[in-house]
Amino acid sequence: MRFRVLFTVDYEIHGNGHGSPAELMVEPTARILTQFDRYGARLSVMADVAEILRFRRHRDETGRDEFHYEAIRAQLETAVRTGHDVQLHIHPSYYQSRYQDGHLAQDYSAYDLARVPYDRLEAMVREGKSYLEDLLRPADPTYRCIAFRAANWSMNPADAIVRALAANGIAIDTSVFKHGKRDGMVHFDYSGAESDLVPWPVDARDVCRRDPAGAVLEFPIYCEAQPVWRFLTVNRVYRAVQSRLNPLPFDEYAGAAGAGNGARRGGLGAKLARARDLLLARHPWKLDFNQCSGAQLVAALRRIERRYADHEGVLPVVLIGHSKTFTAWNERSLEPFLRFVADHGDRFGFGTFRDFDLGAFRRAAA
Ligand SMILES: [Zn+2]
């Protein structure tokens, strides 16, 4: 095997604190687990522990399990018991969120994880890691929380979060995707990332850069720069509609094309120029199993195999998805990709972050 396919799914409700955890987390994740079990595929659930603990607090304070904490807890245990994995995701805006008319009104002062002070981040990471390990070790005594994904992928400035991860023995971050840029409620530019695929030890000053002595390894979400027509799939339309229905207060939803801000007015000439720019430019195309078709995912895996033919050792191919947008269309579309990986065991395998020899990546970067 040359490449291990890692399916990560961000396990959470909508970013504005709306939506039912039963519908957006538990039900779709149950479908993913059932489907994956047929192929021996393994899911890495990136569980937003900040919201899960907030759901539990609501139950404890009111005596009503309105956010389905018990079902979430049981699902995470089941996942680990049946050979899947659960790792740490944190949306800091849940800590001071307020219950209001059936949803959790977010603390937008803590929305951008990379700008939360070190002491608070360290406490969040410590609490999240202990929560997962206490919960999941009875289901799998070898369970360890070793990997992290930042809310909204926001890792720069990296110093505080990288130190908080290192202080808690979390050896992997999986937030960066090469070519990615945001300039709204979070700010980052990952166009200079060290690699689109090969893990690197991160420089705490800039997560995109390599520091051979860095304590945390970046496992990037695989991403290519692609023209806009690659983005036209049924599920992207579904996701765009979902985002419009659940808007954030200050941001346009950072959509696939990353465009959409700036002046929308202007005459026909300006409109045509914008259309031309959109068509000619390349945009970050993440390996997103909610948004790409199975055929697109297979084609990307073949490109990766060609591009990294000379690389030694087993490489991770990190895919991303979201439970909240995993539709029946996704299930059908994913089948050929799962079959392709399962049928080519000499070249590809399924796996989790816990399957890698992290020392090998450090030695290669030295
Ligand atoms: Zn998230």
GROMACS .gro file of N, CA and C and ligand atoms in nm, residues 10 12 89 91 151-152 322, ligand 1:
model
   22
   10ASP      N    1  -1.635   1.665   0.979
   10ASP     CA    2  -1.657   1.762   1.086
   10ASP      C    3  -1.797   1.738   1.141
   12GLU      N    4  -2.082   1.838   1.365
   12GLU     CA    5  -2.127   1.963   1.425
   12GLU      C    6  -2.260   2.007   1.362
   89HIS      N    7  -1.208   1.849   1.741
   89HIS     CA    8  -1.240   1.969   1.666
   89HIS      C    9  -1.296   2.066   1.770
   91HIS      N   10  -1.490   2.454   1.823
   91HIS     CA   11  -1.545   2.587   1.788
   91HIS      C   12  -1.555   2.666   1.918
  151ALA      N   13  -1.161   2.525   1.418
  151ALA     CA   14  -1.286   2.580   1.367
  151ALA      C   15  -1.257   2.665   1.244
  152ASN      N   16  -1.333   2.644   1.138
  152ASN     CA   17  -1.318   2.723   1.015
  152ASN      C   18  -1.175   2.720   0.960
  322HIS      N   19  -1.873   1.688   0.589
  322HIS     CA   20  -1.949   1.738   0.704
  322HIS      C   21  -2.072   1.650   0.720
  367ZN      ZN   22  -1.630   2.295   1.235
   0.00000   0.00000   0.00000
